[in-house]
Short mmCIF file of C-alpha atoms in Angstrom, two decimals:
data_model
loop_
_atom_site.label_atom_id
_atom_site.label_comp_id
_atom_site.label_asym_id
_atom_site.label_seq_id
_atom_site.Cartn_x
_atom_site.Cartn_y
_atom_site.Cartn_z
CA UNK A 6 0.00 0.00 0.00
CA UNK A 7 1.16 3.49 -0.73
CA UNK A 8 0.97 6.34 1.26
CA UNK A 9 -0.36 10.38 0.93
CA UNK A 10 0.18 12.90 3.57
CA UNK A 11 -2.01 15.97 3.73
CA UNK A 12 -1.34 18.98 5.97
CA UNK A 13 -4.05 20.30 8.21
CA UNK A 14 -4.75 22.92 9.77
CA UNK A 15 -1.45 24.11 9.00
CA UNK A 16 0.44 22.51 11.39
CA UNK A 17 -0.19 18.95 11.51
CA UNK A 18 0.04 16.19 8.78
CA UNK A 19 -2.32 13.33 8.28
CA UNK A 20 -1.52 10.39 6.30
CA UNK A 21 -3.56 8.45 4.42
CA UNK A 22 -2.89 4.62 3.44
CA UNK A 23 -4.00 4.46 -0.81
CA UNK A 24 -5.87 0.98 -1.32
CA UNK A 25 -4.53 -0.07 -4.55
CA UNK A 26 -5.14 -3.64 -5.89
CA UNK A 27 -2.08 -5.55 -5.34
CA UNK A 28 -1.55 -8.12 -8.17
CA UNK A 29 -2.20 -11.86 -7.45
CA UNK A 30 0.59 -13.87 -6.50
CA UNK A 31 0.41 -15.98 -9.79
CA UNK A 32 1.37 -13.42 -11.86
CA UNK A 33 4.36 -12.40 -9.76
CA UNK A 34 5.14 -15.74 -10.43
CA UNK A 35 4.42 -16.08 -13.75
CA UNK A 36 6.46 -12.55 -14.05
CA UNK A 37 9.32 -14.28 -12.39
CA UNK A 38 9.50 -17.26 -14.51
CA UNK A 39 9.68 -15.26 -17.87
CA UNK A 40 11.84 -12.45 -16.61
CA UNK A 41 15.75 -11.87 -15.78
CA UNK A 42 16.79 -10.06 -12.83
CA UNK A 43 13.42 -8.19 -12.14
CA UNK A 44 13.09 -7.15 -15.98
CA UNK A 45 11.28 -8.74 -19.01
CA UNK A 46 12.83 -8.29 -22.65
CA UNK A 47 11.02 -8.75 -25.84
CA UNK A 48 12.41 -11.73 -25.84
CA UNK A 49 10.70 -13.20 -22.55
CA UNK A 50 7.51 -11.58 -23.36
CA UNK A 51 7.23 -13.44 -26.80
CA UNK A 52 8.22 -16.86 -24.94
CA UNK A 53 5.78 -16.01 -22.90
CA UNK A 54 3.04 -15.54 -25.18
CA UNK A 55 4.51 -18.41 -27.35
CA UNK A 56 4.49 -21.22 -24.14
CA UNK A 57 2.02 -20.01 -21.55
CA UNK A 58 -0.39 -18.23 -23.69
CA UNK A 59 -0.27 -20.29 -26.50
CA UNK A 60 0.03 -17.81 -29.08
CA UNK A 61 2.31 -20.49 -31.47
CA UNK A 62 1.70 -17.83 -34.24
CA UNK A 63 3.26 -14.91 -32.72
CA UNK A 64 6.29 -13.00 -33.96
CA UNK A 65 8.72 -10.95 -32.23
CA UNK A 66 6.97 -7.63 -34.26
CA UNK A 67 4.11 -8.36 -31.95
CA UNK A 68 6.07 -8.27 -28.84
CA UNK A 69 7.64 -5.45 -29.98
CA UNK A 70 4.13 -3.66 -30.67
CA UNK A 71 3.06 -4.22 -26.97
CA UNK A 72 6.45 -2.55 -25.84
CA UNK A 73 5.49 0.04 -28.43
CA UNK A 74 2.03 0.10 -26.85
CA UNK A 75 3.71 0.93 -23.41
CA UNK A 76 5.83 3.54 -24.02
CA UNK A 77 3.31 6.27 -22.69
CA UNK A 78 3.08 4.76 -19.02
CA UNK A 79 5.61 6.44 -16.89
CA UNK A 80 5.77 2.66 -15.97
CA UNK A 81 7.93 1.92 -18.96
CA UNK A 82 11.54 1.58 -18.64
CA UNK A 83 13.44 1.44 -22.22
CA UNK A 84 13.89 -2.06 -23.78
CA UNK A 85 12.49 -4.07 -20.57
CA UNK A 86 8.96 -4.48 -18.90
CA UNK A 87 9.45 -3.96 -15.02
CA UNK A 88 6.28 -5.93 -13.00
CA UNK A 89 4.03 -2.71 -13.21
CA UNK A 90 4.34 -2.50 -16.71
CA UNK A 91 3.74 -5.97 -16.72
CA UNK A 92 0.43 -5.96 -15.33
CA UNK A 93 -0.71 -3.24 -17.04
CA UNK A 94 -0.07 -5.47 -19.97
CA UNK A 95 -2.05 -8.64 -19.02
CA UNK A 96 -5.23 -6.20 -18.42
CA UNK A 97 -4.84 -3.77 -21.96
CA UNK A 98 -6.30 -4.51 -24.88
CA UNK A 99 -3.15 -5.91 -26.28
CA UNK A 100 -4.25 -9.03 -24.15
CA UNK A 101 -7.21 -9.98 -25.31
CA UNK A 102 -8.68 -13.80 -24.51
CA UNK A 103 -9.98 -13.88 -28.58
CA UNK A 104 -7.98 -12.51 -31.62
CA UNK A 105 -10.08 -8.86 -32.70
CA UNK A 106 -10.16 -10.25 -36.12
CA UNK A 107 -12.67 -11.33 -38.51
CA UNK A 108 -11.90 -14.99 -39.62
CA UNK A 109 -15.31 -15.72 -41.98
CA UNK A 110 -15.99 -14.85 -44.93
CA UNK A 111 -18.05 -11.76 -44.27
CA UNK A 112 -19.44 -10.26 -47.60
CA UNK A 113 -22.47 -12.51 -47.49
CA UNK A 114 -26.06 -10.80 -46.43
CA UNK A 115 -26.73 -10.29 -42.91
CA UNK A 116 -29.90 -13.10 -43.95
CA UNK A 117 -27.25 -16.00 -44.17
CA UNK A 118 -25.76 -15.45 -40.98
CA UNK A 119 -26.42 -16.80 -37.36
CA UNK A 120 -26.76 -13.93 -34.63
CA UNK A 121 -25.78 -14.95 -31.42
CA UNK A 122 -27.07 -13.00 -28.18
CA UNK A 123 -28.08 -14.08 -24.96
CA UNK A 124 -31.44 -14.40 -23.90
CA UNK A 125 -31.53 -11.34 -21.62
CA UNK A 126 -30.93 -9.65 -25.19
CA UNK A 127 -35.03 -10.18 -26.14
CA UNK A 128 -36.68 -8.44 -22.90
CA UNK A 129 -37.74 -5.49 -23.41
CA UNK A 130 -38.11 -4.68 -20.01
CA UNK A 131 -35.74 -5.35 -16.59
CA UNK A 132 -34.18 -8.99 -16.80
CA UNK A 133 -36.28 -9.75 -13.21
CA UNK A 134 -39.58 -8.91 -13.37
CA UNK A 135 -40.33 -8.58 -17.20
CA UNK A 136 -41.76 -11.68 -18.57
CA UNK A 137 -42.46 -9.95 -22.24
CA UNK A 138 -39.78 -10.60 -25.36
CA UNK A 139 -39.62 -9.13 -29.01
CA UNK A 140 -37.24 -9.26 -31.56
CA UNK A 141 -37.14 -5.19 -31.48
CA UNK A 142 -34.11 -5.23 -29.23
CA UNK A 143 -32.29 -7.53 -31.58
CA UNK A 144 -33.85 -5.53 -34.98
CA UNK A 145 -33.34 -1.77 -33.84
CA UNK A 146 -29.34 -1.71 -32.94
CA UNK A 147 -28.59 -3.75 -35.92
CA UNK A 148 -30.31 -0.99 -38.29
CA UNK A 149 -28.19 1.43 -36.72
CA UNK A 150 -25.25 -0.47 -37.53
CA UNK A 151 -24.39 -1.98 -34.81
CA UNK A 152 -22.20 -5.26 -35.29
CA UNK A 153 -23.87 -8.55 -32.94
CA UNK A 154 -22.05 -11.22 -32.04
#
């Protein structure tokens, strides 16, 4: 926990404990394992995404990108990830759990493919006490554009 001290009253200080979450101890672990003396390389990040992640397709360019990505974080130390930076990582949207790419052929009409939404997606009122559907929350946002998957 970190610590902020505020003056009051002019004369005394008061300090306040910050709550921050504190990552699990599985990913200091996992940090550990890919790292070298406290510091991760592009290297160890792309044998990390290579072996635990499972990315078998991934290049050193894309470990490179997410360094890239980091720069702006005053977290960011030049060439290596430090833990901080590290987490930061594993929550961006350089992490994702599914690729953010479109792997079908897509130039078919909307007619010939399969929507998939949850049920909660037809009420048209709150999900506990409605007990009415339509299709109009399905029809509506997809007229506007919107993309369902």
């Amino acid at each position: 926990m970190s610590e902020q001290a505020f003056k009051v009253c002019f004369f005394f200080k008061r300090i306040f404990k910050l709550r921050v979450a504190e990552p699990p101890a599985e990913i200091k672990q996992l940090f550990d394992q890919f790292s070298e003396n406290g510091t991760m390389s592009v290297d160890n990040l792309l044998k990390l995404m290579i072996y635990y992640q499972k990315e078998e397709t991934a290049k050193k360019e894309d470990a490179q990108e997410i360094f890239h990505s980091l720069k702006h974080l005053n977290i960011f130390q030049r060439r290596v990830l430090r833990f901080d930076a590290f987490f930061r990582y594993l929550y961006s949207d350089h992490n994702r759990p599914l690729p953010n790419k479109v792997h079908h052929n897509m130039h078919s009409p909307l007619a010939h493919y399969f929507l998939y939404t949850g049920h909660n997606s037809y009420l048209t009122g709150n999900q506990l006490g409605s007990s009415y559907s339509s299709s109009k929350p399905i029809i509506e946002p997809l007229r506007r554009g919107v993309k369902s998957n």
